[in-house]
Short mmCIF file of C-alpha atoms in Angstrom, two decimals:
data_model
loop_
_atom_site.label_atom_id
_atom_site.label_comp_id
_atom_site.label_asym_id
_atom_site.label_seq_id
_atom_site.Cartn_x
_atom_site.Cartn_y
_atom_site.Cartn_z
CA UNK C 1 0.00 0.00 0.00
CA UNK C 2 0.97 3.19 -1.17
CA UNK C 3 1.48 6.65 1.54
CA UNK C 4 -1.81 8.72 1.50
CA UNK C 5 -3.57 11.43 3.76
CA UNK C 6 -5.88 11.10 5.70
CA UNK C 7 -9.10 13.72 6.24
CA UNK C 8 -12.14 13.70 7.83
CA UNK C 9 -15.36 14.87 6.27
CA UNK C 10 -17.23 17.56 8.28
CA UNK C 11 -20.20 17.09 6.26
CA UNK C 12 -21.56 16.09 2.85
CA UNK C 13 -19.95 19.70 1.37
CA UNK C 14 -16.82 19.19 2.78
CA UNK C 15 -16.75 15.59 1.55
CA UNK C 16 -17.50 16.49 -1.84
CA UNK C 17 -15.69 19.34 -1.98
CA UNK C 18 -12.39 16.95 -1.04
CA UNK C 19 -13.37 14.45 -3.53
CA UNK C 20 -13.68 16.83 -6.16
CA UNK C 21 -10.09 17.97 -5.42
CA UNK C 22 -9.25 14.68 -5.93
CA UNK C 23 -9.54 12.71 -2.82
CA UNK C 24 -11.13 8.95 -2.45
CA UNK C 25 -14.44 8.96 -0.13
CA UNK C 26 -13.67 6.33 2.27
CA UNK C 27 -16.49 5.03 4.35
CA UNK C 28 -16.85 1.05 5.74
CA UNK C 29 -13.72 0.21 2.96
CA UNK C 30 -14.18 -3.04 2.92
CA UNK C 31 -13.33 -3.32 -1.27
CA UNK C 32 -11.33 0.15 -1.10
CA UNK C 33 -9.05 -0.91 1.45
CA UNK C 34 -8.04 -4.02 -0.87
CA UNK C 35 -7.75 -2.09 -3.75
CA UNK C 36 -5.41 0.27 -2.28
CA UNK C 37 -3.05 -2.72 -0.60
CA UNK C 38 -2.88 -4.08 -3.86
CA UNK C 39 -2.28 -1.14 -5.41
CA UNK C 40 -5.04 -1.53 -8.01
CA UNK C 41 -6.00 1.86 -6.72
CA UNK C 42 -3.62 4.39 -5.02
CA UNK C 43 -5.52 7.32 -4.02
CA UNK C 44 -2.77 10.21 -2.69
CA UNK C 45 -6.08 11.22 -0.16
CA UNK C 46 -8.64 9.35 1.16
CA UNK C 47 -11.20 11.49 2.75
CA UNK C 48 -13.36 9.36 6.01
CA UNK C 49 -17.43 10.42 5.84
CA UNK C 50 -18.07 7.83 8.50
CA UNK C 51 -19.41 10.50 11.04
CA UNK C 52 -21.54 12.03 8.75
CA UNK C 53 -25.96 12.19 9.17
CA UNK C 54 -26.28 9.19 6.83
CA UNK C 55 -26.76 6.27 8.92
CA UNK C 56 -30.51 6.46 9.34
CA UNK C 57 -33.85 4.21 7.75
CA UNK C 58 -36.97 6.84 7.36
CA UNK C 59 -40.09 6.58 5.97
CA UNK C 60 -41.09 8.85 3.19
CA UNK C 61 -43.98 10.63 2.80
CA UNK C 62 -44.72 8.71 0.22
CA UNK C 63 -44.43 5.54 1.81
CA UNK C 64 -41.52 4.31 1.06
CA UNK C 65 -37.96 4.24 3.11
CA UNK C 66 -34.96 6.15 2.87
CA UNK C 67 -32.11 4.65 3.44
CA UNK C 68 -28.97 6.38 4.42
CA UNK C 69 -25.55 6.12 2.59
CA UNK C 70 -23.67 4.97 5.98
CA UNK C 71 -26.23 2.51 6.76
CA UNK C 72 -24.75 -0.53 7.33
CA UNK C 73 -25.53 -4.35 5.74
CA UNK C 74 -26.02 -5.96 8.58
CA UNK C 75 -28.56 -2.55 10.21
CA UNK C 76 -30.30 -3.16 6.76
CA UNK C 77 -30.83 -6.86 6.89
CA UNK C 78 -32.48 -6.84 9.96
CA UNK C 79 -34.11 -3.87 10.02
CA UNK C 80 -38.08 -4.81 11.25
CA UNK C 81 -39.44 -2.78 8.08
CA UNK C 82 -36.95 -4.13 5.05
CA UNK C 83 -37.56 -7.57 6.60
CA UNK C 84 -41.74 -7.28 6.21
CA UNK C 85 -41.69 -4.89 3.32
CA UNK C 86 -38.90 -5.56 1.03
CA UNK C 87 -37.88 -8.84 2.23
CA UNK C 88 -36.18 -9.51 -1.16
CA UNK C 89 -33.41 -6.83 0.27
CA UNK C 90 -33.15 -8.30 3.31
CA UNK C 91 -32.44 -11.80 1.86
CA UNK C 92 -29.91 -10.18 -0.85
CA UNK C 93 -27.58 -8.48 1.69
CA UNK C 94 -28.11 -11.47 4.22
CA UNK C 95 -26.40 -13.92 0.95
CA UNK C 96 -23.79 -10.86 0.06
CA UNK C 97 -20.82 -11.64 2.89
CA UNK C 98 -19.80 -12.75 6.07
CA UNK C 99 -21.35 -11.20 9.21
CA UNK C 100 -18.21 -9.31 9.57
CA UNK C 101 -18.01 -7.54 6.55
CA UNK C 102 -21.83 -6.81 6.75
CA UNK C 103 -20.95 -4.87 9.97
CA UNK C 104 -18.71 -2.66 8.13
CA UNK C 105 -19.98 -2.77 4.51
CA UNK C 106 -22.34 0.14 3.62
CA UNK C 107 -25.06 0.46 1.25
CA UNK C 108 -23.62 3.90 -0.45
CA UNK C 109 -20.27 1.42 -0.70
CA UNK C 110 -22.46 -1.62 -1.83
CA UNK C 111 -23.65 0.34 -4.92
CA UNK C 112 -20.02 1.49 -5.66
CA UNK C 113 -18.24 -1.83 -5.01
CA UNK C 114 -15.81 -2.94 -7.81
CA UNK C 115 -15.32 -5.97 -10.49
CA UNK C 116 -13.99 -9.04 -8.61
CA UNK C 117 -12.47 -10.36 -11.80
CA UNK C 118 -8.37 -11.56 -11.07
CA UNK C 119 -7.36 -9.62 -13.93
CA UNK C 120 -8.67 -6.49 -12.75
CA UNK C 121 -6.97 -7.04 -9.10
CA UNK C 122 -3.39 -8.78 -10.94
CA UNK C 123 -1.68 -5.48 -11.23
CA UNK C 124 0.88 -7.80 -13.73
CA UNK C 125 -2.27 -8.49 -16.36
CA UNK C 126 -3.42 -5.88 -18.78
CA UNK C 127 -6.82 -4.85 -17.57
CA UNK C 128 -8.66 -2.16 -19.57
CA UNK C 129 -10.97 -1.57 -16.87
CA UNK C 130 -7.95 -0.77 -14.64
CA UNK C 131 -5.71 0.82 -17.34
CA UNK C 132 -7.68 1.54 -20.23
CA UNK C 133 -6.35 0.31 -23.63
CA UNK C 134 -4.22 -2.70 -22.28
CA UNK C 135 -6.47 -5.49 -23.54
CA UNK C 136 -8.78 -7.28 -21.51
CA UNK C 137 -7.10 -10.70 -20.82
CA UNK C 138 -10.09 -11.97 -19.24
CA UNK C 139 -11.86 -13.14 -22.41
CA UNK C 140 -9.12 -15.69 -23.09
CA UNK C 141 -8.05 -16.50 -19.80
CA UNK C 142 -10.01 -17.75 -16.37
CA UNK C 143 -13.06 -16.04 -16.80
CA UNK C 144 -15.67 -18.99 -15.06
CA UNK C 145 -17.17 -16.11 -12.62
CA UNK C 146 -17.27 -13.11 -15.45
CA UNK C 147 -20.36 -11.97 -17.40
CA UNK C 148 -22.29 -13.48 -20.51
CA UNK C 149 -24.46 -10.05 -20.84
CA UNK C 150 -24.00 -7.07 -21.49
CA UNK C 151 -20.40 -7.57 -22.26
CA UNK C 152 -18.21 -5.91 -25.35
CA UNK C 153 -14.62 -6.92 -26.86
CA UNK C 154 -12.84 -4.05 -23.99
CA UNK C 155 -14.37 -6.07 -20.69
CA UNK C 156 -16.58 -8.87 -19.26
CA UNK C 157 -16.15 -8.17 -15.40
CA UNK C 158 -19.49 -8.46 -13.44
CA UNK C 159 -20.93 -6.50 -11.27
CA UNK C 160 -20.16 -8.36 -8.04
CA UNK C 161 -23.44 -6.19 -5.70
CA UNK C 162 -26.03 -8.60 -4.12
CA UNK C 163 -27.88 -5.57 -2.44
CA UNK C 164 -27.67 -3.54 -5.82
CA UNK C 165 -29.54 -6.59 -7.41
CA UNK C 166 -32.57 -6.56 -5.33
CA UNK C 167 -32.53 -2.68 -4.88
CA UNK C 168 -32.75 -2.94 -9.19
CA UNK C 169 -35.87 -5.67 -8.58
CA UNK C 170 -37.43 -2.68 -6.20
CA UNK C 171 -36.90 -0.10 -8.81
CA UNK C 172 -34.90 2.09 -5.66
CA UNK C 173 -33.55 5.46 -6.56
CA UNK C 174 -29.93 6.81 -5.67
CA UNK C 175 -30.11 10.58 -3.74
CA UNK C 176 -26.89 12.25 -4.63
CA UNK C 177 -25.19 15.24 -3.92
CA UNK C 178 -22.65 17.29 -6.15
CA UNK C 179 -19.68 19.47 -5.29
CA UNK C 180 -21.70 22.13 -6.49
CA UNK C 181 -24.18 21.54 -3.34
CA UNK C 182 -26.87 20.63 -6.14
CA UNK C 183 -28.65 17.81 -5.10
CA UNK C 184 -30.40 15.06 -7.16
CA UNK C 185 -32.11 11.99 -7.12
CA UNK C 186 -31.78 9.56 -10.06
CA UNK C 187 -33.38 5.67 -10.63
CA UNK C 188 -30.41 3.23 -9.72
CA UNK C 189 -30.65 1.69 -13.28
CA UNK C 190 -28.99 4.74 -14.68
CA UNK C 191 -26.73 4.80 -11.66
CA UNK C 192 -24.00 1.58 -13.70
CA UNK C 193 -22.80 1.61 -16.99
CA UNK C 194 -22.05 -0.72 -19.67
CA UNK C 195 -18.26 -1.37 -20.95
CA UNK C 196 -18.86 -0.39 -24.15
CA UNK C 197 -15.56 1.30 -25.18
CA UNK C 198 -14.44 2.77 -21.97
CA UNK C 199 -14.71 -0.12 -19.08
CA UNK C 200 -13.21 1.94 -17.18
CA UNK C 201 -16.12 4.25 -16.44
CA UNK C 202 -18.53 1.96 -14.25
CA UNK C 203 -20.92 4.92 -12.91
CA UNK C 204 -22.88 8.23 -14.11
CA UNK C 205 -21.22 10.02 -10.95
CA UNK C 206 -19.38 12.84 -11.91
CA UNK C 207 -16.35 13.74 -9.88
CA UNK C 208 -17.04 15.19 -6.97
CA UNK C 209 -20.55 13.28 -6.22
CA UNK C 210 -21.41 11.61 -3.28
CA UNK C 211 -24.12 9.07 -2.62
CA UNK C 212 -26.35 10.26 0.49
CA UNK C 213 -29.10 8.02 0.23
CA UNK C 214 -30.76 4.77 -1.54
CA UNK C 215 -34.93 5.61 -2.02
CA UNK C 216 -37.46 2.77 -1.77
CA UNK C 217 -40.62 3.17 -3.23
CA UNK C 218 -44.43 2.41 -1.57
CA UNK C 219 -43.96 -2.10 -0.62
CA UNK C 220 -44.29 -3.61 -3.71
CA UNK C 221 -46.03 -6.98 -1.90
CA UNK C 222 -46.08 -9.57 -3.73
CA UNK C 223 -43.79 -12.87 -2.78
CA UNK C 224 -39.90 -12.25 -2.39
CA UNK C 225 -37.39 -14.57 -3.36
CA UNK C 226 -33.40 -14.29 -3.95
CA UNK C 227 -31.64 -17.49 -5.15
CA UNK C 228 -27.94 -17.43 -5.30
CA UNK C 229 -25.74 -20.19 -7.26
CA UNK C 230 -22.14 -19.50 -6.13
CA UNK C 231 -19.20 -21.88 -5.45
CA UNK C 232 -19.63 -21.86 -1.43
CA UNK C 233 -22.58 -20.72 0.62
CA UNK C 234 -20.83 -18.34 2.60
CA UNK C 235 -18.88 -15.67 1.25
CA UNK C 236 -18.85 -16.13 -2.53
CA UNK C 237 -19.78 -13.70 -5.25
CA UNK C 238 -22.83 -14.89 -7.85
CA UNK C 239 -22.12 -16.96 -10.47
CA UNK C 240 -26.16 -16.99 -11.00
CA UNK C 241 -28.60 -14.48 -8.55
CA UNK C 242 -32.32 -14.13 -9.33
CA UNK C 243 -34.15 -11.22 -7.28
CA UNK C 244 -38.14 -11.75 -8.02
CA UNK C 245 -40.79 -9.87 -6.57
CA UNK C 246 -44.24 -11.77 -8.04
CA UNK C 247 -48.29 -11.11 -7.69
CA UNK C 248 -50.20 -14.00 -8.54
CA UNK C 249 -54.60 -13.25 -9.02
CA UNK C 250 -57.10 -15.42 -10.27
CA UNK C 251 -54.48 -18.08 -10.94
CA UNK C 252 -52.63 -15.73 -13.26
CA UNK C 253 -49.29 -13.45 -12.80
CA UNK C 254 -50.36 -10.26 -12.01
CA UNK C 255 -46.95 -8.67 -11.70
CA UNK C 256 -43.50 -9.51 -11.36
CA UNK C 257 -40.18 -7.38 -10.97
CA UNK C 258 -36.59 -9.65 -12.07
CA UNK C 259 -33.15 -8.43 -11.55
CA UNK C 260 -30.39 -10.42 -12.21
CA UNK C 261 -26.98 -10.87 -11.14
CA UNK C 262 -23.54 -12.36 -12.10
CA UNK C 263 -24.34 -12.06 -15.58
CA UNK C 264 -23.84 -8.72 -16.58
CA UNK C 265 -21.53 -5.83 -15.69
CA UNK C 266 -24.37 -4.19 -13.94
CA UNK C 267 -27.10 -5.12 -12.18
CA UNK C 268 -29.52 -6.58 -14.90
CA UNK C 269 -33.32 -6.43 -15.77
CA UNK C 270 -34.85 -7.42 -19.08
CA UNK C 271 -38.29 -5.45 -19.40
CA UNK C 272 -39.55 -7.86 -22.30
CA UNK C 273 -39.28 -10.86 -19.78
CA UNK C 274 -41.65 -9.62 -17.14
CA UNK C 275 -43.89 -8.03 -20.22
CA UNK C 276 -43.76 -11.86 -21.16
CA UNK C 277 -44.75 -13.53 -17.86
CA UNK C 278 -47.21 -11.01 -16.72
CA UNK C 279 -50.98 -11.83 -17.17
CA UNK C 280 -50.27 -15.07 -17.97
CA UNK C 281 -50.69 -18.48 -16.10
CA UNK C 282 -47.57 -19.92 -14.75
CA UNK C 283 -46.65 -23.13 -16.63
CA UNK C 284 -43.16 -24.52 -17.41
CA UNK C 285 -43.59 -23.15 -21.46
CA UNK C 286 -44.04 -19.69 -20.33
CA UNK C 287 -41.45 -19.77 -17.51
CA UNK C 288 -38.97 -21.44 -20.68
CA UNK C 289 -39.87 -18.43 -22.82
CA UNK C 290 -39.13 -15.87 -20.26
CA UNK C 291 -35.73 -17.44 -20.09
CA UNK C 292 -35.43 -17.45 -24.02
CA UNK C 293 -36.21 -13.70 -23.63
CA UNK C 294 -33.37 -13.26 -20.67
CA UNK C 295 -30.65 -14.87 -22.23
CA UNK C 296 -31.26 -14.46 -26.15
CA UNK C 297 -28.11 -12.18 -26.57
CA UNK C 298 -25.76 -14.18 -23.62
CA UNK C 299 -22.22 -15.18 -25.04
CA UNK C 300 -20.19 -17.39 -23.23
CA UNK C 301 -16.16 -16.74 -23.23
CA UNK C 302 -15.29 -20.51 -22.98
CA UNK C 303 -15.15 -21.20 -18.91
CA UNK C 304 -17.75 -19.62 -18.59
CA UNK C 305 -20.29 -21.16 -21.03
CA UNK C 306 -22.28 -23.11 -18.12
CA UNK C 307 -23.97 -19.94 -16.91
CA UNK C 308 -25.92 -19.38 -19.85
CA UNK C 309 -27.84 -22.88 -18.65
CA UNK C 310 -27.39 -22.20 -14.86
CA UNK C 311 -29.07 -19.09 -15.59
CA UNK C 312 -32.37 -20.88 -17.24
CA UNK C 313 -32.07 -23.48 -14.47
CA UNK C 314 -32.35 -20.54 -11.85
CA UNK C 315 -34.98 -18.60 -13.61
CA UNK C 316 -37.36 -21.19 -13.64
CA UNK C 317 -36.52 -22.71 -10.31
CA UNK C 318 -37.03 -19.03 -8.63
CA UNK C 319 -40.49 -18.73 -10.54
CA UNK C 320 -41.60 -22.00 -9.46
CA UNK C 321 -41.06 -21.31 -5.97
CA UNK C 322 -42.39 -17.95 -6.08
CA UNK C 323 -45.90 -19.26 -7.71
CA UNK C 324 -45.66 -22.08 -5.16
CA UNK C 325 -45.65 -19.43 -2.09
CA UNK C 326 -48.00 -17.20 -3.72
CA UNK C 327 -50.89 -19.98 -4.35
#
């Protein structure tokens, strides 16, 4: 690990104002701190908002919660409200990590966590994500936990976020506040971006932003369910997540919210495969379409070629069970 200072945020405008000079918002570090003793990231200032006002769960007067930046996993997971209302949430961050790191992890961080691909942490492997234009040696090489969506030739890293999956099923929002003191409030689908060209770029944040709070909206109801397929069942990243939030009346699907993770670089809905399932009655043909729908464009990169099946398996397992609970 490389020298750095150290400051501590006064508030959000002093936080931001620091980052936009420059220095790396530090708050439960539990990916930064890695990062920077690998030197995969070697920020000259690191700038601690851990004794900020962000730690709290409101309601909103619409009926949803607010959820502070500083809030931690574990706080989340058990929170009374998440647990009866959003219990997909509560399930997600309860599979993310060990108890430890969910008592340090928190969900402004969660969002904002990096790519666990090797390549990206091998500081001896060209990584474009880490130094753009080097190659991305992860579409040749050991790439069994990397993404078969959303992908282009510059990177297939996932998005490694459990939380960020079933926050995406929940349609949340991301409250955000600017050097500038402007604040704003965008829908966390257009909080990740795609590869594309520049992999390096992972967020819409400009410099200078900081996240102050995740927004729920109204309780969806419905049956919750998160499945995760990973090597271990304690601490392991996705190789296949499903986050479902499903309505069944009169014997048909009446709603039904998927996010997906493991497969893409971000945390990944498909519209036209809840359009599909919705007002329909559950049977194994419909459930098999949905997955045609999910995974028409998934490419495999060799080890990794078993996810594009996993991921059908998982589907349809996830909507069984969740027409099961809701009959």
């Amino acid at each position: 690990m490389r020298a750095f200072d150290y400051a501590r945020a006064t508030s959000a405008t002093d936080a931001t104002a620091k980052a936009a000079a420059g220095a790396t918002i530090i708050a439960g570090g539990t990916n930064l701190l890695d990062l920077m003793k690998l030197e995969v990231m070697a920020p000259e200032q690191i700038v601690d908002i851990n004794r900020l006002d962000m730690n709290r769960i409101e309601h909103t007067e619409s009926g949803g919660l607010r959820i502070g930046a500083l809030v931690t996993n574990s706080d989340l997971a058990v929170h009374p409200v998440v647990r009866r209302d959003y219990a997909v949430l509560s399930r997600a961050l309860l599979a993310g990590a060990s108890g430890q790191l969910r008592n340090k992890a928190t969900t402004g961080g969660n969002l904002l966590q990096r790519t666990r691909c090797g390549y990206f942490y091998d500081t001896a492997m060209p990584c474009n994500k880490r130094e753009p234009g080097t190659g991305c040696q992860a579409r040749d090489g050991f790439n069994r936990i990397l993404a078969i969506l959303g992908t282009s030739e510059h990177c297939i890293a996932t998005h490694p976020s459990d939380m960020a999956v079933a926050m995406r099923a929940l349609d949340a929002e991301v409250e955000i506040e600017s050097a500038t003191g402007i604040a704003r409030t965008i829908p966390l689908v257009d909080l990740h971006v795609l590869p594309g060209e520049t992999p390096h770029i992972e967020t819409t944040l400009d410099e200078g932003d900081l996240i102050t709070a995740v927004i729920l909206p109204p309780p969806p109801g419905g049956v919750h369910r998160y499945r995760k397929v990973r090597d271990r069942s304690s601490y392991a990243f996705a190789l296949v997540s499903v986050a479902a939030v499903l309505r069944i009346e009169s014997g048909k699907i009446a709603s039904c919210a998927l996010a997906f993770g493991g497969l893409a670089p971000k945390p990944w809905r498909v519209a036209k495969v809840e359009d599909a399932l919705t007002g329909q009655e559950p049977s194994p043909e419909i459930f098999d379409k949905a997955a045609d729908i999910l995974l028409a464009d998934a490419k495999g990169y060799g080890a990794n070629d078993f996810k594009i099946p996993l991921a059908r398996r998982t589907l349809k397992a996830v909507l069984r069970e969740s027409v099961e609970a809701a009959q």
